[in-house]
PDB file of C-alpha atoms in Angstrom:
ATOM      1  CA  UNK I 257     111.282  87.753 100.413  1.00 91.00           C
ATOM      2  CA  UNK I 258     112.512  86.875  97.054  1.00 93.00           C
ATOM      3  CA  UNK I 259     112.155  90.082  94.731  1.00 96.00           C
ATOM      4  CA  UNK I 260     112.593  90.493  90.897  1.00 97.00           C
ATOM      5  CA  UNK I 261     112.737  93.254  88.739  1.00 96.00           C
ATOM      6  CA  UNK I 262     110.676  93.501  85.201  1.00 97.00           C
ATOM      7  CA  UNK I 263     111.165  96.276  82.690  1.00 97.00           C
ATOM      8  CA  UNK I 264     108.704  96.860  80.236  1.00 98.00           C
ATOM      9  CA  UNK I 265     109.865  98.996  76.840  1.00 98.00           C
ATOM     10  CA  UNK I 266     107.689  99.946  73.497  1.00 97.00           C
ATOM     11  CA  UNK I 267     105.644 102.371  72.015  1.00 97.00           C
ATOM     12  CA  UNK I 268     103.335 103.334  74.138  1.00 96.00           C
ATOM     13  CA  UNK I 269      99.271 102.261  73.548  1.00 95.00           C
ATOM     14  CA  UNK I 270      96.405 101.443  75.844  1.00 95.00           C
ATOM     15  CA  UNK I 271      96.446  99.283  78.371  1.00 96.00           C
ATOM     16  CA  UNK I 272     100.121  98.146  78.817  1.00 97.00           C
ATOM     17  CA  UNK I 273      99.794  98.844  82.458  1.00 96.00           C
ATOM     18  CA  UNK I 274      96.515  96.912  83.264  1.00 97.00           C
ATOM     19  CA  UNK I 275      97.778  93.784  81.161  1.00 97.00           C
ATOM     20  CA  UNK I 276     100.761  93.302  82.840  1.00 98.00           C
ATOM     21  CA  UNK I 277      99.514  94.031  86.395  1.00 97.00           C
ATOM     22  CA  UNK I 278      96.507  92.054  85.426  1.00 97.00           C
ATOM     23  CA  UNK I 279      99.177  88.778  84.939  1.00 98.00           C
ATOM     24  CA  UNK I 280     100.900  89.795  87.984  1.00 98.00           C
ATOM     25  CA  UNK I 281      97.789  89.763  90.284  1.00 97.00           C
ATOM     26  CA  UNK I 282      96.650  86.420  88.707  1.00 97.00           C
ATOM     27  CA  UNK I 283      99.687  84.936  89.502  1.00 97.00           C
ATOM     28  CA  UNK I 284     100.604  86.047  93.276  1.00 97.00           C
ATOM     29  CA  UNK I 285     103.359  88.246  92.722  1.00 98.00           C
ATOM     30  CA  UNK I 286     102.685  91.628  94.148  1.00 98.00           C
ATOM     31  CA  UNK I 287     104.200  95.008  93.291  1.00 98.00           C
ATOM     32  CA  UNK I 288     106.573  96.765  95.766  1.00 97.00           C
ATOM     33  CA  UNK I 289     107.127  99.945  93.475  1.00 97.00           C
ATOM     34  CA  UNK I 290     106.637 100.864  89.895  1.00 97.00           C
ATOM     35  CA  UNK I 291     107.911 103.830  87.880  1.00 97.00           C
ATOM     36  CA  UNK I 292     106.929 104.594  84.381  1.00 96.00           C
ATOM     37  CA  UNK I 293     107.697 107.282  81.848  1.00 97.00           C
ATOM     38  CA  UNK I 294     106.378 108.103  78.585  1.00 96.00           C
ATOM     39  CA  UNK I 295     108.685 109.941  76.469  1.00 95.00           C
ATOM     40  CA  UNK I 296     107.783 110.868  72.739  1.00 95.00           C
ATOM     41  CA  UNK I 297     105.677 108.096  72.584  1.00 94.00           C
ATOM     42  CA  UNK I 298     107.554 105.418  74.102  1.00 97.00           C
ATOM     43  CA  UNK I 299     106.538 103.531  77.278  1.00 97.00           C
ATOM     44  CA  UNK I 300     109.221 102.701  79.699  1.00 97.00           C
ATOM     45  CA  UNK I 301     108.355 100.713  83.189  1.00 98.00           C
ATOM     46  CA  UNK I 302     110.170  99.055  85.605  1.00 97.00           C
ATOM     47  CA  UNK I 303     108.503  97.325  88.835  1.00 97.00           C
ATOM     48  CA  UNK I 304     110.286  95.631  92.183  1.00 97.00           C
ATOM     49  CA  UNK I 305     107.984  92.581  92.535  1.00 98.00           C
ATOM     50  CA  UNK I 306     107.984  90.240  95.381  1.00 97.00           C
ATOM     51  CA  UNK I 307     107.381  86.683  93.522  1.00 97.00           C
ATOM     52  CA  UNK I 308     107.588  84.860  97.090  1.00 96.00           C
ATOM     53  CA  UNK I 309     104.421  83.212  96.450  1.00 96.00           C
ATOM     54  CA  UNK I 310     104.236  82.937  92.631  1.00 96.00           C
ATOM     55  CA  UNK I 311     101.886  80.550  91.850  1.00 93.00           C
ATOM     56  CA  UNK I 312     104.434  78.826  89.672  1.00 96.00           C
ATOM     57  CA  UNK I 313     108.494  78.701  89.031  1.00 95.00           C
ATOM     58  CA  UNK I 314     110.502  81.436  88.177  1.00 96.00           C
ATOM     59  CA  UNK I 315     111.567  80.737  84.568  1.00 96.00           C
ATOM     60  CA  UNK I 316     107.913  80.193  83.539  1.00 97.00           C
ATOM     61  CA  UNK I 317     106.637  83.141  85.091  1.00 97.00           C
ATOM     62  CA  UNK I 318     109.971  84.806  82.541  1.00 97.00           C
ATOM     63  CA  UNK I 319     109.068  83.230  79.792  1.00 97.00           C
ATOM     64  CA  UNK I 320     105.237  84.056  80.043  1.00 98.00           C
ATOM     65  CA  UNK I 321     105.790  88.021  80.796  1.00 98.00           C
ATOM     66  CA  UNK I 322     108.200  87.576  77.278  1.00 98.00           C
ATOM     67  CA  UNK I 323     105.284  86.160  75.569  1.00 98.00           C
ATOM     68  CA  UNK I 324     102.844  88.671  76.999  1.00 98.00           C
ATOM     69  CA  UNK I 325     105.213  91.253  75.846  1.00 98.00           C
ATOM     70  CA  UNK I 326     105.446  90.249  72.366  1.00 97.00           C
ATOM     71  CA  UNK I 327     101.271  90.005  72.136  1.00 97.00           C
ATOM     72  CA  UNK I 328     100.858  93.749  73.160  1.00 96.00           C
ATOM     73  CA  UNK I 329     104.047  94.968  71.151  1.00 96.00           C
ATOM     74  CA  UNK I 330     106.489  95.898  73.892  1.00 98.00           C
ATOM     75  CA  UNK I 331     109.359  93.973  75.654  1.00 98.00           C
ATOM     76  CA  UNK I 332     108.937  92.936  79.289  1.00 98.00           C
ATOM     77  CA  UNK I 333     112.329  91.290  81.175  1.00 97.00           C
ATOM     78  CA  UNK I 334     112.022  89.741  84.351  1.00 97.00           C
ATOM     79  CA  UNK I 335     114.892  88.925  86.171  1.00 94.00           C
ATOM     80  CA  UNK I 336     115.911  87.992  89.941  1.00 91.00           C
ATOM     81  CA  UNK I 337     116.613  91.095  92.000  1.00 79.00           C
ATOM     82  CA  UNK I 338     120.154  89.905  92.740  1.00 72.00           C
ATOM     83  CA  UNK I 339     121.205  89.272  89.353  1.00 70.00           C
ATOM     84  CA  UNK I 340     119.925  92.267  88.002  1.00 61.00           C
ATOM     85  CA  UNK I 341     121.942  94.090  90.910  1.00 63.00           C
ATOM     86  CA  UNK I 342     125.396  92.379  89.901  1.00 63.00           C
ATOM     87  CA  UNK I 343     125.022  93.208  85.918  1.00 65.00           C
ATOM     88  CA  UNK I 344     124.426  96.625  86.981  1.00 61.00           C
ATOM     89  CA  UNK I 345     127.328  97.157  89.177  1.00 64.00           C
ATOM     90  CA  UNK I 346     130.439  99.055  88.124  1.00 57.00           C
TER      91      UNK I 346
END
């Protein structure tokens, strides 16, 4: 299983959730746990995905979750579960 982990950050509005799980489903990754918060207006999210059988390659799957981000006014970062484990490390 080859996992990732996306973070989503911005003020909050409607729909943040649905959009980004709705790109998620129509791609083949599924979600192995999500958390979210919403604190004084600002959404915070981060999901453990398993993108095992993305329907295509990693850094285009990264590069469309940045461009979804930027149309509904938040950040999204996806990065490989491994790498975000070793920049996290102390």
């Amino acid at each position: 299983m080859t996992k990732a982990v996306i973070t989503v950050v911005g003020k909050d509005t409607v729909g943040i959730i649905a959009k980004v799980c709705t790109y998620l489903a129509g791609n083949s990754i599924n979600i192995l746990d999500i958390s979210q918060t919403i604190i004084q207006g600002y959404f915070n999210m981060m999901m453990i995905v398993d993108v095992t059988n993305a329907q295509k390659d990693f850094g285009t799957t990264v590069t469309e979750l940045e461009e979804l981000g930027k149309e509904i006014g938040v950040s999204i970062r996806c990065q490989k579960e491994e790498i975000f484990t070793k920049m996290h490390r102390i």
